[in-house]
mmCIF file of C-alpha atoms in Angstrom:
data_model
loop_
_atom_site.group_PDB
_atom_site.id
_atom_site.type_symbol
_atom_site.label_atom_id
_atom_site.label_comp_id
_atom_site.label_asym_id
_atom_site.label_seq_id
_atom_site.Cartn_x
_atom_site.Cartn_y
_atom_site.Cartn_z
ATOM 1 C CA UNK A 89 3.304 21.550 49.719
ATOM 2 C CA UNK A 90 6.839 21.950 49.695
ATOM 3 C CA UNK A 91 7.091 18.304 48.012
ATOM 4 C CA UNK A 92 4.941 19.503 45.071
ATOM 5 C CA UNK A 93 7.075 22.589 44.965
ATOM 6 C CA UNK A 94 9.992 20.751 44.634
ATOM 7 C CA UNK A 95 8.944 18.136 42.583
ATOM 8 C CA UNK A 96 7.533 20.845 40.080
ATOM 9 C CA UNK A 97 11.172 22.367 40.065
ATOM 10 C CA UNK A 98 12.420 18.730 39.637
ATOM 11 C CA UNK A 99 10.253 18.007 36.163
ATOM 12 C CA UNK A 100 11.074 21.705 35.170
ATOM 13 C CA UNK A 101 14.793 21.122 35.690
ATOM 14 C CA UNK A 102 14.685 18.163 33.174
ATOM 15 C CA UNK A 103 12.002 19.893 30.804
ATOM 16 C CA UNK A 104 13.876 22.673 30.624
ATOM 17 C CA UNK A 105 16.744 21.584 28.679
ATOM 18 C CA UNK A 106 14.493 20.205 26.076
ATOM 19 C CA UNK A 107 12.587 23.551 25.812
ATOM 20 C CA UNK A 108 16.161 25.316 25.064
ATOM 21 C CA UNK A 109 16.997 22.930 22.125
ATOM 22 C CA UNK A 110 13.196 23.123 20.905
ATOM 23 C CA UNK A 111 13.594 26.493 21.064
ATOM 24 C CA UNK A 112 16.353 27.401 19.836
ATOM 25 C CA UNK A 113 17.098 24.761 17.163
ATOM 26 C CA UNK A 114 13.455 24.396 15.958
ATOM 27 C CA UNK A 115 10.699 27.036 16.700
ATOM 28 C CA UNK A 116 13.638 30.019 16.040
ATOM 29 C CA UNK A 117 14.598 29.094 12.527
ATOM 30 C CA UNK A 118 10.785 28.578 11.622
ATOM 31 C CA UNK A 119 10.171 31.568 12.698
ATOM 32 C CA UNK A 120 12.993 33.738 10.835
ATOM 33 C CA UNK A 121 12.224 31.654 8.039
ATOM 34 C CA UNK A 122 8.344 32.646 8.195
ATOM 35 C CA UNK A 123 9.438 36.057 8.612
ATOM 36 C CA UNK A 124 11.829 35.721 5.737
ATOM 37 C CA UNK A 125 9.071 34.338 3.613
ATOM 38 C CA UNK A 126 6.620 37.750 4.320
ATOM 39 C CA UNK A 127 9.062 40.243 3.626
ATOM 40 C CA UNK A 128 11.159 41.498 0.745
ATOM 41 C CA UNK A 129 14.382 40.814 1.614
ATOM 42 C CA UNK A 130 17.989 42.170 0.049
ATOM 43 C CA UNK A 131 21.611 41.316 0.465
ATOM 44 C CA UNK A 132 21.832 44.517 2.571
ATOM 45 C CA UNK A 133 18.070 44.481 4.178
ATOM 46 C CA UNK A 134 18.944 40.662 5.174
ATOM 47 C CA UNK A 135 22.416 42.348 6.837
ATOM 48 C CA UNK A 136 20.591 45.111 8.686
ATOM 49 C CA UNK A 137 17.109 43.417 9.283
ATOM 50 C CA UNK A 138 15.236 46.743 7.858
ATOM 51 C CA UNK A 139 13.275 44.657 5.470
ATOM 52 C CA UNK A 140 9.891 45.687 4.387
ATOM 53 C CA UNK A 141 6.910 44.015 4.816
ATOM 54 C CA UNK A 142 5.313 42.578 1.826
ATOM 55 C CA UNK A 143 2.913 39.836 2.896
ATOM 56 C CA UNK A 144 2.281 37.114 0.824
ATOM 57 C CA UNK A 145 3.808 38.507 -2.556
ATOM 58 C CA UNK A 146 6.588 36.199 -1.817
ATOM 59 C CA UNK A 147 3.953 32.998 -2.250
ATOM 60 C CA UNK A 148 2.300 34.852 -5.249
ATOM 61 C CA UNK A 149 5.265 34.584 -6.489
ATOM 62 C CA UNK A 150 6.202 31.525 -6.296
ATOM 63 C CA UNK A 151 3.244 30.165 -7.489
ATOM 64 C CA UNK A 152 3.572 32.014 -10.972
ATOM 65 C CA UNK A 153 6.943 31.068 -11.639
ATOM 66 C CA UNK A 154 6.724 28.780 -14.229
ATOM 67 C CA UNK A 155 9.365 26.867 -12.636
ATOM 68 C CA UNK A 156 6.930 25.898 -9.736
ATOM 69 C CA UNK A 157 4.594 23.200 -11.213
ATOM 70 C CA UNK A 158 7.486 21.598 -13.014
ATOM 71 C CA UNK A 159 9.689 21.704 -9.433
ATOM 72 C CA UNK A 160 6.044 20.372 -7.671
ATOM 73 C CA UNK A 161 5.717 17.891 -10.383
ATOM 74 C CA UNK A 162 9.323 16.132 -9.720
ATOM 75 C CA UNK A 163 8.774 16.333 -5.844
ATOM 76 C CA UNK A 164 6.096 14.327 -6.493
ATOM 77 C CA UNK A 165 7.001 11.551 -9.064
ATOM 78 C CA UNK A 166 10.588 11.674 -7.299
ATOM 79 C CA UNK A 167 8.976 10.874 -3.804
ATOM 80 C CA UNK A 168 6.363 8.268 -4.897
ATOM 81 C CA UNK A 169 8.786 6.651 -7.200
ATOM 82 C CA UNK A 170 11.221 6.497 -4.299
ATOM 83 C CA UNK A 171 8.945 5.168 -2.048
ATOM 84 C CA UNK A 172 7.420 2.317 -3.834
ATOM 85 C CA UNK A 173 10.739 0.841 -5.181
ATOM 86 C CA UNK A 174 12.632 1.121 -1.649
ATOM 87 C CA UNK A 175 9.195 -0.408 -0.119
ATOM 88 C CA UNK A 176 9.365 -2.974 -2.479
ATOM 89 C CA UNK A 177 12.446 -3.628 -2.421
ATOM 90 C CA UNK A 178 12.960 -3.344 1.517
ATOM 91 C CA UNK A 179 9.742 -6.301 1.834
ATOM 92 C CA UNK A 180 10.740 -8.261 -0.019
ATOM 93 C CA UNK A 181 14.516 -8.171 1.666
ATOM 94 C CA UNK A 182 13.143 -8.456 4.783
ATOM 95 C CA UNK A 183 10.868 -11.446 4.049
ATOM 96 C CA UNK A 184 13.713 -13.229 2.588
ATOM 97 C CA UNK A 185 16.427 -12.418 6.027
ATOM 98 C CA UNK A 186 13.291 -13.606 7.835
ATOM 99 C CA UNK A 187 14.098 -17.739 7.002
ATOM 100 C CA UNK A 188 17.134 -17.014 9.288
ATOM 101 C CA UNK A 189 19.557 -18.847 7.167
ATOM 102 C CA UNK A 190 23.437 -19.221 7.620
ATOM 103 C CA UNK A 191 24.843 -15.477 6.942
ATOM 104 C CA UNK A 192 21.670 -14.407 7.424
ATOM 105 C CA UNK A 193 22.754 -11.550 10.185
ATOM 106 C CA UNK A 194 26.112 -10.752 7.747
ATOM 107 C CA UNK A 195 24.229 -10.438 4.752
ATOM 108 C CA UNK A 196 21.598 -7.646 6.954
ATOM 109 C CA UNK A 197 24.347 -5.891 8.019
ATOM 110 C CA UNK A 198 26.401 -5.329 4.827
ATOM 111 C CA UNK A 199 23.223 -3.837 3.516
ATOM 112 C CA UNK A 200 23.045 -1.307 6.265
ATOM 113 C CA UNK A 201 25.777 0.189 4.304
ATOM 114 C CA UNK A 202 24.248 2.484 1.928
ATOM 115 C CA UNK A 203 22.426 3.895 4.928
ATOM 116 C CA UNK A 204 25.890 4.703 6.912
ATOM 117 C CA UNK A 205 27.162 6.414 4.376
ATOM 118 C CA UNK A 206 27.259 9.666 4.134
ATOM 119 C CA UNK A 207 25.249 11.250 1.499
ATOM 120 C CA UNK A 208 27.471 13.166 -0.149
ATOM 121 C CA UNK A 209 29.884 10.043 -0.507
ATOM 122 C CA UNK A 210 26.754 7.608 -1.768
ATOM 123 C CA UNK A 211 25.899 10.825 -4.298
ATOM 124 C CA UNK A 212 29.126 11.210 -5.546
ATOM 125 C CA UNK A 213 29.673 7.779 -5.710
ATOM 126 C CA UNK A 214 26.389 7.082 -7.850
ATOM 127 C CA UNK A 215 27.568 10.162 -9.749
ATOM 128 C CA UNK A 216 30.930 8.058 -10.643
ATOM 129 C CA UNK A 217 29.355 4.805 -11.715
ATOM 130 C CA UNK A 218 26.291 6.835 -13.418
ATOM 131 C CA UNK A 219 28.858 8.874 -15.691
ATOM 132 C CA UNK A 220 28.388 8.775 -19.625
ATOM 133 C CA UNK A 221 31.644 7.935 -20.633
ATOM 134 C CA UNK A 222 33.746 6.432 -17.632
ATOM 135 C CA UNK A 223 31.079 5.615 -15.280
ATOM 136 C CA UNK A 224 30.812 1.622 -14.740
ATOM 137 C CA UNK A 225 26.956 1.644 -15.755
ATOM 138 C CA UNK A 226 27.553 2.708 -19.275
ATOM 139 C CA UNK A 227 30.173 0.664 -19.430
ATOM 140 C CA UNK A 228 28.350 -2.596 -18.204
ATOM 141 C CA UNK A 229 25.455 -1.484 -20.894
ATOM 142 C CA UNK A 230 28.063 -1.514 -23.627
ATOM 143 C CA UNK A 231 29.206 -5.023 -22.892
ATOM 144 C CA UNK A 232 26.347 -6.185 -23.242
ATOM 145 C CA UNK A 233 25.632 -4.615 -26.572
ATOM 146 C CA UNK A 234 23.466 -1.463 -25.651
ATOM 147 C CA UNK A 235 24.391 1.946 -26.083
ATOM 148 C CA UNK A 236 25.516 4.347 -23.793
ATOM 149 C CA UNK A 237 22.841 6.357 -21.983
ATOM 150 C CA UNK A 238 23.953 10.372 -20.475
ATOM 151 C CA UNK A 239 22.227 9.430 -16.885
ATOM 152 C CA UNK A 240 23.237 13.217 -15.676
ATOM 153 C CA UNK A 241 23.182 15.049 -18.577
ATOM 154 C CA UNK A 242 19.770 14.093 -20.247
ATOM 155 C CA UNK A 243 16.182 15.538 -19.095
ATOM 156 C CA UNK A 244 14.817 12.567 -19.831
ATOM 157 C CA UNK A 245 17.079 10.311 -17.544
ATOM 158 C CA UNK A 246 18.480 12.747 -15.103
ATOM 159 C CA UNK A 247 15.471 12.245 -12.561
ATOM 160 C CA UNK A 248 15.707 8.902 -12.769
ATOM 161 C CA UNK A 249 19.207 9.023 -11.824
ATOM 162 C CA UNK A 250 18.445 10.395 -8.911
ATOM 163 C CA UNK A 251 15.989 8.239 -8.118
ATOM 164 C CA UNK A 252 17.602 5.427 -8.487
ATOM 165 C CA UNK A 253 20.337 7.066 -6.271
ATOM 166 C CA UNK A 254 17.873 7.910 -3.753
ATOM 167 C CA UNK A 255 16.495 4.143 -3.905
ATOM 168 C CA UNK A 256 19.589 2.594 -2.689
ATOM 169 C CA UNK A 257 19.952 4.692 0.186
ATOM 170 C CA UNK A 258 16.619 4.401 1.405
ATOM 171 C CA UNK A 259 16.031 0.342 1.409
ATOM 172 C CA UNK A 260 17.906 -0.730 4.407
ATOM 173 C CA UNK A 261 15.553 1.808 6.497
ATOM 174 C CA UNK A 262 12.695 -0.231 4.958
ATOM 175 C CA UNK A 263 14.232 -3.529 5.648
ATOM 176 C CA UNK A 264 15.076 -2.768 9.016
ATOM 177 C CA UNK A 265 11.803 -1.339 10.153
ATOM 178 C CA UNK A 266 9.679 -4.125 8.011
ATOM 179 C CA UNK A 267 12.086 -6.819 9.768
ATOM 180 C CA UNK A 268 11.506 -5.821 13.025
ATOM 181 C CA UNK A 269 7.584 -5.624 12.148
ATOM 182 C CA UNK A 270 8.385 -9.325 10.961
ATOM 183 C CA UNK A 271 9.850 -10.707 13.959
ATOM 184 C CA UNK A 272 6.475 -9.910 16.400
ATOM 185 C CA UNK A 273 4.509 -11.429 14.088
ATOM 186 C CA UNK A 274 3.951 -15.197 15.929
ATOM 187 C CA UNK A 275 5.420 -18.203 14.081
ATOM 188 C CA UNK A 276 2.611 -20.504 15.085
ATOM 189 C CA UNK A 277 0.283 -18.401 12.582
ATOM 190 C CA UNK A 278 2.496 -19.788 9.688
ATOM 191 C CA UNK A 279 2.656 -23.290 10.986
ATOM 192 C CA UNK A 280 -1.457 -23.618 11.668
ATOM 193 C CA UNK A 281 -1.412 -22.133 7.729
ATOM 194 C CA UNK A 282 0.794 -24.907 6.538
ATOM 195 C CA UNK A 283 -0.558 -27.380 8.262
ATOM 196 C CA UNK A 284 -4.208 -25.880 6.483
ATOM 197 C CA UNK A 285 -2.001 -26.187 2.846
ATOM 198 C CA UNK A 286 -1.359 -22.762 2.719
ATOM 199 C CA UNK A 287 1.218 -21.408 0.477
ATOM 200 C CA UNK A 288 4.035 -19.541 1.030
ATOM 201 C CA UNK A 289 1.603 -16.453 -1.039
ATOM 202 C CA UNK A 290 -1.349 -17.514 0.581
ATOM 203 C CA UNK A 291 0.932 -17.133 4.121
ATOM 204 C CA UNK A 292 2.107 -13.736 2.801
ATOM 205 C CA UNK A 293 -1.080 -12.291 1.660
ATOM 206 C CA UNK A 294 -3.432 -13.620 4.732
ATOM 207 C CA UNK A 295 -1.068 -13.405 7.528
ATOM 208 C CA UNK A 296 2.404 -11.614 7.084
ATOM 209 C CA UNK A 297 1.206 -8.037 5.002
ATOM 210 C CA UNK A 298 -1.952 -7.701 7.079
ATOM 211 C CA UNK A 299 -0.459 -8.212 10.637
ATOM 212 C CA UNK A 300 2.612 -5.595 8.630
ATOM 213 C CA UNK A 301 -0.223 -2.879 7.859
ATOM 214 C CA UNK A 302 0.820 -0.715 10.576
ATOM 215 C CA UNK A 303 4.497 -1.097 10.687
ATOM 216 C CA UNK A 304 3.529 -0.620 6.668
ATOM 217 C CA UNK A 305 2.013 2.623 7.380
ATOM 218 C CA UNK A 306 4.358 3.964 10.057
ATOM 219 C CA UNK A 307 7.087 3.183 7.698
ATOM 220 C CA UNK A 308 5.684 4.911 4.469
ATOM 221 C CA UNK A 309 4.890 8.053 6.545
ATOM 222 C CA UNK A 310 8.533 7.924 8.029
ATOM 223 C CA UNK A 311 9.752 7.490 4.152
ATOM 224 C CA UNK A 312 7.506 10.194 2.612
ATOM 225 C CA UNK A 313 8.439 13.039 5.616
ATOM 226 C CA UNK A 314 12.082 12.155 4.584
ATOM 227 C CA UNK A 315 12.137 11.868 0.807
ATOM 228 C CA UNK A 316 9.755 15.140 0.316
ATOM 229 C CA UNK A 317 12.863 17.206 1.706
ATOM 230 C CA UNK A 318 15.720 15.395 -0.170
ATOM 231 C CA UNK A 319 18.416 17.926 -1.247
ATOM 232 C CA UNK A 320 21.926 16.848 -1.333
ATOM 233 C CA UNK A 321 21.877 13.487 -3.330
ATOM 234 C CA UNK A 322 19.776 15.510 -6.059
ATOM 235 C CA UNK A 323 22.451 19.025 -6.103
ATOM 236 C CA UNK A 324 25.350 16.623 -5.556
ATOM 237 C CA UNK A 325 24.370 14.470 -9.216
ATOM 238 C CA UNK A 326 22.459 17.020 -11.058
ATOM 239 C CA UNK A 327 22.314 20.696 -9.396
ATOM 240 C CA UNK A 328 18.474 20.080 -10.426
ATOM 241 C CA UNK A 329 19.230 19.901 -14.437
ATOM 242 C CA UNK A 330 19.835 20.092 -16.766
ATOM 243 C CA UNK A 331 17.444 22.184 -17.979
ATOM 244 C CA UNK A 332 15.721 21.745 -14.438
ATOM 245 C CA UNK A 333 15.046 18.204 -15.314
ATOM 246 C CA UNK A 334 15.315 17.133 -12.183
ATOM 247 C CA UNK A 335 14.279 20.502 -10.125
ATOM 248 C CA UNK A 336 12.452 19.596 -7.286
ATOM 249 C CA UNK A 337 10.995 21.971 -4.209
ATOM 250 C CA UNK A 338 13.867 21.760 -2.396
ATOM 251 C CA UNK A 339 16.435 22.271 -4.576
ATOM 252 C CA UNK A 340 15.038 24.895 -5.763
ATOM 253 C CA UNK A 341 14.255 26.788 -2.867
ATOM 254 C CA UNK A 342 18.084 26.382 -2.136
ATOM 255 C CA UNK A 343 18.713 27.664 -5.714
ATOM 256 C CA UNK A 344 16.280 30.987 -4.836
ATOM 257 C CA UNK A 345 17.914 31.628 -1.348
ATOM 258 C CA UNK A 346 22.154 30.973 -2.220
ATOM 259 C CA UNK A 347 22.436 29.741 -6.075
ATOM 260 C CA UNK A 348 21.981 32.915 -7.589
ATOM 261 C CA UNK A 349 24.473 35.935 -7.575
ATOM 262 C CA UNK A 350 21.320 38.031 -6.681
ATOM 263 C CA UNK A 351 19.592 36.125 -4.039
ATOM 264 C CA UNK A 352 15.933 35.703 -3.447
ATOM 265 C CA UNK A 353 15.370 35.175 0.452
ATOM 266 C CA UNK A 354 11.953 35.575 0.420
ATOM 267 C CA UNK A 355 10.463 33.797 -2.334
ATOM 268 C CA UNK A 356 13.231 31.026 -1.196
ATOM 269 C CA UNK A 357 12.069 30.605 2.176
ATOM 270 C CA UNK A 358 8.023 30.615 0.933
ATOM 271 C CA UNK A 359 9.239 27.780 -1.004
ATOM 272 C CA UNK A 360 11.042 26.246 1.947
ATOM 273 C CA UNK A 361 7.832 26.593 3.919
ATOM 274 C CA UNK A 362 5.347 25.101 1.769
ATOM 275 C CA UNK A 363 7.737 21.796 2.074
ATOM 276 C CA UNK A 364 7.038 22.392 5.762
ATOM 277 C CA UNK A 365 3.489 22.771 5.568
ATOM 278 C CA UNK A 366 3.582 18.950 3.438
ATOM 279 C CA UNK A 367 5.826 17.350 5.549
ATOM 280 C CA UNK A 368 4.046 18.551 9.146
ATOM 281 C CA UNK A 369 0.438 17.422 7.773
ATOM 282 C CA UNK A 370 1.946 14.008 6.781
ATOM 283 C CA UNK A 371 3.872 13.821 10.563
ATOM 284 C CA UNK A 372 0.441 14.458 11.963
ATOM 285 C CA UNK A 373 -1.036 11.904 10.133
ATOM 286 C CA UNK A 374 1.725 9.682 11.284
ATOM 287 C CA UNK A 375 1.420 10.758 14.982
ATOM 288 C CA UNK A 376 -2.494 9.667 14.578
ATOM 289 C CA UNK A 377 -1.646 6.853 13.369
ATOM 290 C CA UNK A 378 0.770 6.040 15.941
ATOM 291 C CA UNK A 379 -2.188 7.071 18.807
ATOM 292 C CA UNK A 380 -4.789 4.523 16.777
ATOM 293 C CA UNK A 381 -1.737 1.618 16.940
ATOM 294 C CA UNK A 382 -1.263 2.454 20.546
ATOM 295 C CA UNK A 383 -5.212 1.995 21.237
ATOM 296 C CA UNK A 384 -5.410 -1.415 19.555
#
């Protein structure tokens, strides 16, 4: 008995430190944020905590701004867009560093760069190179005898600034998760193909992507979780405009909570936690996915 006992105190002494940090750093702020979200908040009420209730006239709220199905509309073609190009393009990297050529493992690691960076050095630098009269974009475009395009300061390119920004950073995640997914798949799979007259396709298509489906999946999830709450790269290059052309959800819960002289806590934070309620029903589908991997 006094074994269990102290074995109990033994897995509560290393459990509780996680419980703290959970805790504190994670079920704390969602709840003051929930609680922000139901109540109608002021500069002073926020100081003194004697807001009043007001249930979900926050969420009404936000959902007849007329800003909210634009902002919902860029989240969406901003995260898709974002994840299909740095898919793409993080495949199709990792296929190629698979051959294991000379400069192979150089050449992997100097694209790890983007992802080291910090983001507000990889926005402002995109922000540089993306600018309408000295950045080195426009100025490549003009050499080759095309007119100058205003990347930041049109609505009809300003989103796709940002995604291009957000591109960038996100492909060496993609080619070091698809990589890894590549090297456990067994050589001798593409040598019995060749030796059939495979192509290099017909090898892709048959054996690499479908043995890659749930490193495919895991990494999507992973990717979608991330991009969904993207916030500095888009304030950094565009503050969301102009003319909100590139608003999405979370800038412009940010904007509701601390851009405005007259802040809006509440309808900020309802705005905050519908990101939350997105992102947590795409990590459970990731953590079922995970459990159906693990069972295979």
């Amino acid at each position: 008995m006094d074994r269990r006992r102290r074995g109990g105190w033994v897995r509560w002494a290393f459990l509780g430190p996680v419980v703290v940090y959970l805790s504190t750093f994670y079920a704390y702020p969602l709840y003051r944020n929930l609680d922000l979200s139901v109540r109608h908040y002021t500069v002073r009420s926020f100081v003194q905590g004697d807001a009043p209730f007001s249930g979900l006239d926050n969420y009404r709220a936000v959902f007849d701004d007329p800003a909210f199905a634009p902002a919902l509309i860029h989240t969406i073609v901003f995260t898709l867009a974002s994840l299909v190009f740095q898919f793409a393009a993080g495949l199709a990297l990792a296929v190629f560093f698979n051959r294991h050529f000379r400069l192979s493992a150089t050449l992997r690691a100097l694209f790890l760069v983007p992802w080291l960076l910090p983001l507000i050095v990889s926005a402002s630098t995109w922000s540089w190179m993306l600018n309408s009269d000295s950045g080195i974009i426009n100025a490549t475009l003009s050499a080759l005898g095309f007119g100058p395009v205003n990347w930041l300061t049109s609505p009809d390119w300003s989103l796709v600034s940002v995604i291009i920004a957000n591109v960038w950073i996100g492909i060496p995640f993609n080619l070091v998760v698809l990589y890894s997914g590549l090297q456990a798949i067994p050589v001798q799979l593409y040598e019995a193909a060749g030796l059939d007259g495979a192509s290099g396709w017909q090898q892709f298509r048959r054996i690499t992507f479908p043995l890659l489906r749930p490193v495919s999946a895991i990494t999507l999830l992973l990717g979608l979780v991330y991009t969904l709450k993207v916030f500095d790269i888009i304030w950094i290059m565009t503050r969301g405009g102009p003319v909100d052309s590139s608003t999405t959800l979370a800038t412009w819960s940010y904007r509701l909570g601390f851009g405005n002289l007259l802040p809006q806590f509440g309808p900020g934070a309802a705005v905050g936690n519908l990101l939350i309620v997105m992102a947590l029903a795409f990590g459970l589908l990731y953590i079922r996915l995970q459990r159906r991997q693990a069972r295979r």
